[in-house]
Amino acid sequence: MWCSRTALGRLQRITGFHRAMSTLPKVYVTRKVPPDGLDILRKSGQVQFEMWDSDDPVPRVELLKKVKGCEGILCVLTEKIDTQLLNAAGPNLKAVSTMSVGFDHLSLDELKKRGIRVGYTPDVLTDCVAELTVALLLATSRRLIEATHEAKTGGWGTWRTLWLCGHELANSTVGILGLGRIGVAIAERLKPFKVKKFIYTDVAPRPELANMIEAEYVSLDELAKQSDFLAICCALTPETHGICNWNLFSKMKKNAIFINTSRGGVVNQEDLYEALSTGLIAGAGLDVTTPEPLPTHHPLYTLKNCGKHAHFGLGGLDLLRCRGGRENTKTCYCQYIHRYVAVSM
Ligand SMILES: O=C(O)[C@H](O)CO
């Protein structure tokens, strides 16, 4: 059902001309978004919109039908905004806005070619992803998941000298692949654990960010060789797709802990499995995988040294986000939808 509040007087002030409700630009919202955000869209009087009112993704066939003739699409990261979808939407489409920090599900070249404006939500998750990365890093290096399992299944026998010994952050070198806001936020949180050195790699040095955490720029090879803990924080792009592969793992230290909170696609999972099962690296903490969720019979689930958070998948971030700062997140979403309305006109 298409909904709108015409607020025609306001609309006339903004646009300078009268537009009947039926001619208001159509926006398709591909997922249930927070009510406050939706209210902004509703009250703007600038658009009529329809929303897929569910927490589950809209089926592709339905999506292709619904976007037909729309001027705006407000989507989330499960919707591939590609040539097929843009063709289905047709020439009216002026703006696509995604409620996500990552935008690897958008075909940017195609959008650019068609002159369609793009919005996304940088910053809204910086703190929660940094917290989640630290949580995964500590859980993996301190073997919390393994220890809980042992305690619950009777494996906790007498005290043994080296049983379940973990890996210490104190005096360690922490590597960051892809230094952006999230990488900086992770380093800021890890610093009090007495980390000796932060190193990073990216397409080019980023001195303004690196200075904030006194991080040294190194090559990818050096990052692999020197890191005791390696946090993957890069965006998924054609260049980073599968960048964490055998070549990288084989250069890492045997005691290294690998943490991925970016996108599953940056990791070659077969290579990661080999690296973990043969003891090439000590452990991995994964928030993201390919696919999501990872099938329950996946080999990674059989490994003790793989602290997978992936059964939460991306929902895991939502969970933490709600715990960590619900109000703040709501505000950010609303600002974002506000921006969307501005962009769509
Ligand atoms: O890109 C994002 O916004 C996050 O990965 C969602 O959880």
mmCIF file of C-alpha atoms and ligand atoms in Angstrom:
data_model
loop_
_atom_site.group_PDB
_atom_site.id
_atom_site.type_symbol
_atom_site.label_atom_id
_atom_site.label_comp_id
_atom_site.label_asym_id
_atom_site.label_seq_id
_atom_site.Cartn_x
_atom_site.Cartn_y
_atom_site.Cartn_z
ATOM 1 C CA MET A 1 0.000 0.000 0.000
ATOM 2 C CA TRP A 2 1.405 3.366 -0.966
ATOM 3 C CA CYS A 3 1.255 5.908 1.888
ATOM 4 C CA SER A 4 1.765 9.609 1.989
ATOM 5 C CA ARG A 5 1.005 12.790 3.931
ATOM 6 C CA THR A 6 0.718 15.418 1.312
ATOM 7 C CA ALA A 7 1.367 18.476 3.491
ATOM 8 C CA LEU A 8 0.823 20.330 0.275
ATOM 9 C CA GLY A 9 1.394 23.782 1.671
ATOM 10 C CA ARG A 10 4.838 22.772 2.854
ATOM 11 C CA LEU A 11 5.589 21.031 -0.344
ATOM 12 C CA GLN A 12 4.646 24.125 -2.315
ATOM 13 C CA ARG A 13 7.040 26.192 -0.209
ATOM 14 C CA ILE A 14 9.834 23.704 -0.781
ATOM 15 C CA THR A 15 9.392 22.900 -4.421
ATOM 16 C CA GLY A 16 7.700 26.050 -5.628
ATOM 17 C CA PHE A 17 5.021 24.236 -7.530
ATOM 18 C CA HIS A 18 1.903 22.288 -6.808
ATOM 19 C CA ARG A 19 2.016 18.549 -7.090
ATOM 20 C CA ALA A 20 -1.009 16.360 -6.495
ATOM 21 C CA MET A 21 -0.508 13.488 -4.117
ATOM 22 C CA SER A 22 -0.690 10.903 -6.850
ATOM 23 C CA THR A 23 2.234 12.519 -8.601
ATOM 24 C CA LEU A 24 4.496 12.621 -5.556
ATOM 25 C CA PRO A 25 7.707 10.694 -6.204
ATOM 26 C CA LYS A 26 7.435 7.040 -5.266
ATOM 27 C CA VAL A 27 9.949 5.525 -2.893
ATOM 28 C CA TYR A 28 10.236 1.819 -2.208
ATOM 29 C CA VAL A 29 11.581 0.890 1.233
ATOM 30 C CA THR A 30 12.918 -2.661 1.053
ATOM 31 C CA ARG A 31 12.836 -3.531 4.762
ATOM 32 C CA LYS A 32 11.108 -2.540 7.969
ATOM 33 C CA VAL A 33 13.027 0.535 9.166
ATOM 34 C CA PRO A 34 12.774 2.114 12.638
ATOM 35 C CA PRO A 35 9.423 3.951 13.029
ATOM 36 C CA ASP A 36 11.085 7.282 13.876
ATOM 37 C CA GLY A 37 12.955 7.214 10.618
ATOM 38 C CA LEU A 38 9.878 6.284 8.682
ATOM 39 C CA ASP A 39 8.036 9.175 10.318
ATOM 40 C CA ILE A 40 10.511 11.608 8.848
ATOM 41 C CA LEU A 41 9.862 10.205 5.431
ATOM 42 C CA ARG A 42 6.110 10.318 6.046
ATOM 43 C CA LYS A 43 6.030 13.831 7.434
ATOM 44 C CA SER A 44 8.257 15.261 4.738
ATOM 45 C CA GLY A 45 5.285 15.410 2.413
ATOM 46 C CA GLN A 46 7.760 15.087 -0.410
ATOM 47 C CA VAL A 47 7.275 11.435 -1.254
ATOM 48 C CA GLN A 48 4.803 8.603 -1.209
ATOM 49 C CA PHE A 49 6.333 5.360 -0.121
ATOM 50 C CA GLU A 50 5.717 1.675 0.215
ATOM 51 C CA MET A 51 7.640 -0.512 2.621
ATOM 52 C CA TRP A 52 8.372 -4.247 2.729
ATOM 53 C CA ASP A 53 7.079 -4.519 6.289
ATOM 54 C CA SER A 54 9.188 -7.425 7.470
ATOM 55 C CA ASP A 55 12.475 -8.200 9.168
ATOM 56 C CA ASP A 56 13.203 -10.734 6.439
ATOM 57 C CA PRO A 57 14.444 -9.698 2.998
ATOM 58 C CA VAL A 58 11.949 -8.937 0.264
ATOM 59 C CA PRO A 59 11.991 -11.741 -2.347
ATOM 60 C CA ARG A 60 13.850 -10.658 -5.469
ATOM 61 C CA VAL A 61 10.851 -11.188 -7.762
ATOM 62 C CA GLU A 62 8.714 -8.982 -5.551
ATOM 63 C CA LEU A 63 11.457 -6.373 -5.341
ATOM 64 C CA LEU A 64 11.787 -6.202 -9.124
ATOM 65 C CA LYS A 65 8.055 -5.586 -9.389
ATOM 66 C CA LYS A 66 7.874 -3.030 -6.610
ATOM 67 C CA VAL A 67 10.671 -0.761 -7.810
ATOM 68 C CA LYS A 68 9.050 -0.226 -11.201
ATOM 69 C CA GLY A 69 8.559 3.506 -11.751
ATOM 70 C CA CYS A 70 10.090 4.507 -8.411
ATOM 71 C CA GLU A 71 12.132 7.673 -8.043
ATOM 72 C CA GLY A 72 13.785 6.499 -4.869
ATOM 73 C CA ILE A 73 14.814 3.209 -3.281
ATOM 74 C CA LEU A 74 15.728 2.907 0.364
ATOM 75 C CA CYS A 75 17.430 -0.457 0.751
ATOM 76 C CA VAL A 76 19.564 -2.529 3.090
ATOM 77 C CA LEU A 77 22.580 -4.691 2.384
ATOM 78 C CA THR A 78 20.659 -7.808 1.336
ATOM 79 C CA GLU A 79 19.374 -6.163 -1.841
ATOM 80 C CA LYS A 80 21.670 -6.281 -4.838
ATOM 81 C CA ILE A 81 21.222 -3.001 -6.653
ATOM 82 C CA ASP A 82 22.533 -4.123 -10.018
ATOM 83 C CA THR A 83 21.762 -3.674 -13.706
ATOM 84 C CA GLN A 84 18.757 -6.008 -13.550
ATOM 85 C CA LEU A 85 17.196 -4.063 -10.712
ATOM 86 C CA LEU A 86 17.960 -0.664 -12.223
ATOM 87 C CA ASN A 87 16.404 -1.778 -15.503
ATOM 88 C CA ALA A 88 13.347 -2.983 -13.594
ATOM 89 C CA ALA A 89 13.054 0.371 -11.824
ATOM 90 C CA GLY A 90 13.242 2.271 -15.083
ATOM 91 C CA PRO A 91 14.322 5.799 -16.018
ATOM 92 C CA ASN A 92 12.479 7.591 -13.180
ATOM 93 C CA LEU A 93 14.925 6.374 -10.567
ATOM 94 C CA LYS A 94 16.911 9.302 -9.138
ATOM 95 C CA ALA A 95 18.252 8.136 -5.789
ATOM 96 C CA VAL A 96 19.237 4.926 -4.036
ATOM 97 C CA SER A 97 20.062 5.071 -0.380
ATOM 98 C CA THR A 98 21.282 2.139 1.645
ATOM 99 C CA MET A 99 20.886 1.810 5.367
ATOM 100 C CA SER A 100 24.356 0.378 5.792
ATOM 101 C CA VAL A 101 27.954 1.384 6.174
ATOM 102 C CA GLY A 102 29.130 -1.051 3.503
ATOM 103 C CA PHE A 103 27.939 -0.534 -0.053
ATOM 104 C CA ASP A 104 29.374 -3.554 -1.832
ATOM 105 C CA HIS A 105 25.806 -4.584 -2.763
ATOM 106 C CA LEU A 106 25.456 -1.497 -4.980
ATOM 107 C CA SER A 107 26.790 -1.504 -8.546
ATOM 108 C CA LEU A 108 28.315 1.933 -8.254
ATOM 109 C CA ASP A 109 29.535 2.109 -11.856
ATOM 110 C CA GLU A 110 26.072 1.356 -13.150
ATOM 111 C CA LEU A 111 24.469 3.876 -10.793
ATOM 112 C CA LYS A 112 26.962 6.528 -11.838
ATOM 113 C CA LYS A 113 26.415 5.816 -15.521
ATOM 114 C CA ARG A 114 22.706 6.433 -15.048
ATOM 115 C CA GLY A 115 23.223 9.586 -12.962
ATOM 116 C CA ILE A 116 21.490 8.051 -9.929
ATOM 117 C CA ARG A 117 22.499 9.594 -6.609
ATOM 118 C CA VAL A 118 23.627 7.291 -3.824
ATOM 119 C CA GLY A 119 23.311 7.632 -0.058
ATOM 120 C CA TYR A 120 24.720 5.423 2.718
ATOM 121 C CA THR A 121 25.237 5.583 6.483
ATOM 122 C CA PRO A 122 28.906 5.997 7.371
ATOM 123 C CA ASP A 123 29.685 6.349 11.078
ATOM 124 C CA VAL A 124 26.538 4.828 12.571
ATOM 125 C CA LEU A 125 28.292 1.582 13.481
ATOM 126 C CA THR A 126 31.851 2.721 14.210
ATOM 127 C CA ASP A 127 31.680 2.237 17.969
ATOM 128 C CA CYS A 128 29.714 -0.984 17.939
ATOM 129 C CA VAL A 129 31.910 -2.650 15.293
ATOM 130 C CA ALA A 130 35.020 -1.585 17.214
ATOM 131 C CA GLU A 131 33.567 -3.063 20.412
ATOM 132 C CA LEU A 132 32.557 -6.227 18.617
ATOM 133 C CA THR A 133 36.047 -6.571 17.109
ATOM 134 C CA VAL A 134 37.651 -6.247 20.538
ATOM 135 C CA ALA A 135 35.143 -8.720 21.979
ATOM 136 C CA LEU A 136 35.906 -11.252 19.223
ATOM 137 C CA LEU A 137 39.632 -10.686 19.564
ATOM 138 C CA LEU A 138 39.606 -11.317 23.307
ATOM 139 C CA ALA A 139 37.165 -14.225 23.059
ATOM 140 C CA THR A 140 39.359 -15.871 20.429
ATOM 141 C CA SER A 141 42.759 -15.159 21.959
ATOM 142 C CA ARG A 142 41.559 -16.063 25.464
ATOM 143 C CA ARG A 143 39.718 -19.084 24.044
ATOM 144 C CA LEU A 144 36.454 -18.273 25.792
ATOM 145 C CA ILE A 145 34.199 -20.266 23.479
ATOM 146 C CA GLU A 146 36.413 -23.323 23.758
ATOM 147 C CA ALA A 147 36.640 -22.944 27.558
ATOM 148 C CA THR A 148 32.880 -22.630 27.969
ATOM 149 C CA HIS A 149 32.422 -25.748 25.884
ATOM 150 C CA GLU A 150 34.941 -27.668 28.015
ATOM 151 C CA ALA A 151 33.268 -26.540 31.240
ATOM 152 C CA LYS A 152 29.820 -27.543 30.005
ATOM 153 C CA THR A 153 30.878 -30.917 28.646
ATOM 154 C CA GLY A 154 33.035 -32.116 31.547
ATOM 155 C CA GLY A 155 36.410 -31.347 29.961
ATOM 156 C CA TRP A 156 37.453 -29.174 32.903
ATOM 157 C CA GLY A 157 39.535 -31.597 34.929
ATOM 158 C CA THR A 158 42.224 -30.747 37.383
ATOM 159 C CA TRP A 159 44.298 -27.565 37.045
ATOM 160 C CA ARG A 160 46.938 -28.072 34.383
ATOM 161 C CA THR A 161 49.908 -25.853 33.731
ATOM 162 C CA LEU A 162 49.269 -24.875 30.130
ATOM 163 C CA TRP A 163 45.657 -25.867 29.601
ATOM 164 C CA LEU A 164 43.736 -23.321 27.550
ATOM 165 C CA CYS A 165 46.573 -20.807 27.666
ATOM 166 C CA GLY A 166 45.807 -17.935 25.374
ATOM 167 C CA HIS A 167 47.650 -15.144 23.604
ATOM 168 C CA GLU A 168 48.559 -11.887 25.264
ATOM 169 C CA LEU A 169 47.832 -8.412 23.910
ATOM 170 C CA ALA A 170 50.485 -6.881 26.162
ATOM 171 C CA ASN A 171 53.642 -6.246 24.131
ATOM 172 C CA SER A 172 51.981 -7.436 20.950
ATOM 173 C CA THR A 173 51.843 -5.992 17.453
ATOM 174 C CA VAL A 174 48.322 -5.378 16.184
ATOM 175 C CA GLY A 175 47.826 -5.145 12.435
ATOM 176 C CA ILE A 176 44.895 -3.429 10.747
ATOM 177 C CA LEU A 177 44.012 -4.182 7.153
ATOM 178 C CA GLY A 178 42.112 -1.128 5.911
ATOM 179 C CA LEU A 179 42.544 1.884 8.159
ATOM 180 C CA GLY A 180 39.392 3.947 8.418
ATOM 181 C CA ARG A 181 37.207 5.187 11.249
ATOM 182 C CA ILE A 182 36.599 1.646 12.508
ATOM 183 C CA GLY A 183 40.293 0.689 12.475
ATOM 184 C CA VAL A 184 41.127 3.797 14.503
ATOM 185 C CA ALA A 185 38.311 3.067 16.965
ATOM 186 C CA ILE A 186 39.600 -0.497 17.423
ATOM 187 C CA ALA A 187 43.162 0.679 18.082
ATOM 188 C CA GLU A 188 41.956 3.281 20.575
ATOM 189 C CA ARG A 189 40.184 0.549 22.512
ATOM 190 C CA LEU A 190 43.114 -1.871 22.361
ATOM 191 C CA LYS A 191 45.807 0.617 23.410
ATOM 192 C CA PRO A 192 45.093 0.305 27.169
ATOM 193 C CA PHE A 193 45.857 -3.423 26.861
ATOM 194 C CA LYS A 194 49.527 -2.369 26.495
ATOM 195 C CA VAL A 195 49.835 -3.128 22.802
ATOM 196 C CA LYS A 196 53.446 -2.432 21.749
ATOM 197 C CA LYS A 197 52.829 -1.363 18.184
ATOM 198 C CA PHE A 198 50.042 -0.740 15.689
ATOM 199 C CA ILE A 199 50.739 -1.298 12.007
ATOM 200 C CA TYR A 200 48.374 -1.008 9.059
ATOM 201 C CA THR A 201 48.094 -1.307 5.354
ATOM 202 C CA ASP A 202 45.724 0.305 2.891
ATOM 203 C CA VAL A 203 45.777 1.359 -0.756
ATOM 204 C CA ALA A 204 47.960 4.288 0.356
ATOM 205 C CA PRO A 205 49.251 5.655 3.668
ATOM 206 C CA ARG A 206 46.619 7.524 5.668
ATOM 207 C CA PRO A 207 48.746 9.749 7.911
ATOM 208 C CA GLU A 208 45.874 11.822 9.317
ATOM 209 C CA LEU A 209 44.223 8.696 10.765
ATOM 210 C CA ALA A 210 47.439 6.795 11.495
ATOM 211 C CA ASN A 211 48.775 9.684 13.600
ATOM 212 C CA MET A 212 45.777 9.400 15.897
ATOM 213 C CA ILE A 213 46.874 5.921 16.938
ATOM 214 C CA GLU A 214 50.602 6.161 16.144
ATOM 215 C CA ALA A 215 50.291 3.405 13.574
ATOM 216 C CA GLU A 216 53.006 2.612 11.078
ATOM 217 C CA TYR A 217 52.226 2.027 7.395
ATOM 218 C CA VAL A 218 53.593 -1.287 6.089
ATOM 219 C CA SER A 219 53.114 -3.482 3.031
ATOM 220 C CA LEU A 220 50.560 -6.299 3.078
ATOM 221 C CA ASP A 221 53.397 -8.816 3.376
ATOM 222 C CA GLU A 222 54.862 -7.026 6.377
ATOM 223 C CA LEU A 223 51.432 -6.758 7.936
ATOM 224 C CA ALA A 224 51.075 -10.531 7.694
ATOM 225 C CA LYS A 225 54.588 -11.191 8.969
ATOM 226 C CA GLN A 226 54.588 -8.807 11.924
ATOM 227 C CA SER A 227 51.037 -8.993 13.311
ATOM 228 C CA ASP A 228 50.268 -10.990 16.440
ATOM 229 C CA PHE A 229 46.654 -9.932 15.983
ATOM 230 C CA LEU A 230 45.294 -9.029 12.576
ATOM 231 C CA ALA A 231 42.007 -7.121 12.348
ATOM 232 C CA ILE A 232 40.345 -6.925 8.941
ATOM 233 C CA CYS A 233 38.527 -3.619 8.556
ATOM 234 C CA CYS A 234 38.565 -2.959 4.816
ATOM 235 C CA ALA A 235 35.578 -2.513 2.529
ATOM 236 C CA LEU A 236 34.772 -5.345 0.125
ATOM 237 C CA THR A 237 35.827 -4.205 -3.333
ATOM 238 C CA PRO A 238 37.130 -6.071 -6.406
ATOM 239 C CA GLU A 239 40.651 -5.336 -5.053
ATOM 240 C CA THR A 240 40.009 -6.737 -1.562
ATOM 241 C CA HIS A 241 37.906 -9.715 -2.636
ATOM 242 C CA GLY A 242 39.678 -12.836 -1.301
ATOM 243 C CA ILE A 243 42.690 -10.778 -0.161
ATOM 244 C CA CYS A 244 42.964 -12.915 2.983
ATOM 245 C CA ASN A 245 44.094 -16.099 1.297
ATOM 246 C CA TRP A 246 46.783 -18.755 1.560
ATOM 247 C CA ASN A 247 49.404 -16.270 0.415
ATOM 248 C CA LEU A 248 48.599 -14.050 3.421
ATOM 249 C CA PHE A 249 48.022 -16.808 5.989
ATOM 250 C CA SER A 250 51.249 -18.580 5.061
ATOM 251 C CA LYS A 251 53.240 -15.442 5.964
ATOM 252 C CA MET A 252 51.546 -15.012 9.347
ATOM 253 C CA LYS A 253 52.984 -16.032 12.703
ATOM 254 C CA LYS A 254 51.943 -19.374 14.174
ATOM 255 C CA ASN A 255 50.593 -17.568 17.244
ATOM 256 C CA ALA A 256 48.615 -15.028 15.202
ATOM 257 C CA ILE A 257 44.924 -14.375 15.759
ATOM 258 C CA PHE A 258 42.848 -13.350 12.743
ATOM 259 C CA ILE A 259 39.677 -11.269 13.247
ATOM 260 C CA ASN A 260 37.238 -10.339 10.507
ATOM 261 C CA THR A 261 34.403 -7.894 11.105
ATOM 262 C CA SER A 262 34.342 -6.421 7.585
ATOM 263 C CA ARG A 263 32.747 -8.670 4.953
ATOM 264 C CA GLY A 264 32.994 -12.415 4.403
ATOM 265 C CA GLY A 265 34.092 -11.897 0.795
ATOM 266 C CA VAL A 266 37.534 -10.570 1.760
ATOM 267 C CA VAL A 267 38.463 -14.044 3.034
ATOM 268 C CA ASN A 268 39.130 -17.197 1.070
ATOM 269 C CA GLN A 269 37.401 -19.502 3.529
ATOM 270 C CA GLU A 270 38.942 -22.737 2.231
ATOM 271 C CA ASP A 271 42.391 -21.226 2.791
ATOM 272 C CA LEU A 272 41.389 -20.003 6.231
ATOM 273 C CA TYR A 273 40.154 -23.476 7.143
ATOM 274 C CA GLU A 274 43.483 -24.966 6.019
ATOM 275 C CA ALA A 275 45.451 -22.343 7.927
ATOM 276 C CA LEU A 276 43.500 -23.009 11.131
ATOM 277 C CA SER A 277 43.361 -26.786 10.878
ATOM 278 C CA THR A 278 47.070 -27.149 10.118
ATOM 279 C CA GLY A 279 48.134 -24.736 12.854
ATOM 280 C CA LEU A 280 49.500 -22.176 10.423
ATOM 281 C CA ILE A 281 47.785 -19.526 12.547
ATOM 282 C CA ALA A 282 46.462 -19.824 16.099
ATOM 283 C CA GLY A 283 42.846 -18.746 15.793
ATOM 284 C CA ALA A 284 40.166 -16.773 14.028
ATOM 285 C CA GLY A 285 37.186 -14.761 15.213
ATOM 286 C CA LEU A 286 34.623 -14.195 12.505
ATOM 287 C CA ASP A 287 31.618 -11.954 12.518
ATOM 288 C CA VAL A 288 31.107 -12.265 8.789
ATOM 289 C CA THR A 289 31.254 -15.226 6.429
ATOM 290 C CA THR A 290 30.248 -16.351 2.954
ATOM 291 C CA PRO A 291 27.410 -17.170 2.888
ATOM 292 C CA GLU A 292 25.574 -15.742 5.842
ATOM 293 C CA PRO A 293 24.534 -17.563 7.823
ATOM 294 C CA LEU A 294 27.212 -20.195 7.394
ATOM 295 C CA PRO A 295 25.552 -23.630 6.990
ATOM 296 C CA THR A 296 25.680 -25.430 10.335
ATOM 297 C CA HIS A 297 27.616 -28.326 8.782
ATOM 298 C CA HIS A 298 30.391 -26.023 7.507
ATOM 299 C CA PRO A 299 33.920 -27.339 8.293
ATOM 300 C CA LEU A 300 34.829 -24.104 10.098
ATOM 301 C CA TYR A 301 32.348 -25.046 12.819
ATOM 302 C CA THR A 302 34.333 -28.194 13.547
ATOM 303 C CA LEU A 303 37.438 -26.234 14.550
ATOM 304 C CA LYS A 304 38.166 -25.380 18.145
ATOM 305 C CA ASN A 305 40.281 -22.388 17.210
ATOM 306 C CA CYS A 306 37.596 -20.648 15.207
ATOM 307 C CA GLY A 307 35.405 -18.425 17.364
ATOM 308 C CA LYS A 308 32.588 -17.848 14.961
ATOM 309 C CA HIS A 309 30.102 -15.244 15.767
ATOM 310 C CA ALA A 310 28.616 -15.900 12.405
ATOM 311 C CA HIS A 311 25.481 -17.597 13.595
ATOM 312 C CA PHE A 312 24.475 -14.060 14.462
ATOM 313 C CA GLY A 313 25.796 -12.938 11.093
ATOM 314 C CA LEU A 314 25.020 -9.333 10.483
ATOM 315 C CA GLY A 315 22.229 -9.572 13.013
ATOM 316 C CA GLY A 316 24.986 -9.907 15.571
ATOM 317 C CA LEU A 317 25.935 -6.351 14.955
ATOM 318 C CA ASP A 318 22.359 -5.278 15.371
ATOM 319 C CA LEU A 319 22.212 -7.072 18.671
ATOM 320 C CA LEU A 320 25.299 -5.343 19.963
ATOM 321 C CA ARG A 321 24.189 -2.064 18.522
ATOM 322 C CA CYS A 322 20.988 -2.224 20.526
ATOM 323 C CA ARG A 323 22.872 -3.039 23.690
ATOM 324 C CA GLY A 324 25.504 -0.439 23.077
ATOM 325 C CA GLY A 325 23.581 2.621 22.064
ATOM 326 C CA ARG A 326 20.054 2.182 20.920
ATOM 327 C CA GLU A 327 19.123 5.857 21.165
ATOM 328 C CA ASN A 328 22.193 7.005 19.347
ATOM 329 C CA THR A 329 21.612 4.522 16.574
ATOM 330 C CA LYS A 330 18.011 5.578 16.193
ATOM 331 C CA THR A 331 19.088 9.175 15.844
ATOM 332 C CA CYS A 332 21.664 8.259 13.229
ATOM 333 C CA TYR A 333 19.133 6.318 11.223
ATOM 334 C CA CYS A 334 16.739 9.224 11.334
ATOM 335 C CA GLN A 335 19.391 11.674 10.231
ATOM 336 C CA TYR A 336 20.145 9.335 7.419
ATOM 337 C CA ILE A 337 16.548 9.075 6.266
ATOM 338 C CA HIS A 338 16.342 12.832 6.501
ATOM 339 C CA ARG A 339 19.355 13.046 4.233
ATOM 340 C CA TYR A 340 17.666 10.608 1.920
ATOM 341 C CA VAL A 341 14.616 12.838 1.582
ATOM 342 C CA ALA A 342 16.891 15.738 0.772
ATOM 343 C CA VAL A 343 18.792 13.750 -1.789
ATOM 344 C CA SER A 344 15.728 12.357 -3.465
ATOM 345 C CA MET A 345 14.293 15.728 -4.386
HETATM 346 O O1 LIG B 1 27.482 -2.298 6.488
HETATM 347 C C1 LIG B 1 26.837 -2.270 7.529
HETATM 348 O O2 LIG B 1 26.076 -1.330 7.820
HETATM 349 C C2 LIG B 1 26.943 -3.389 8.516
HETATM 350 O O3 LIG B 1 27.770 -4.375 8.067
HETATM 351 C C3 LIG B 1 25.568 -3.901 8.870
HETATM 352 O O4 LIG B 1 25.588 -4.751 9.935
#
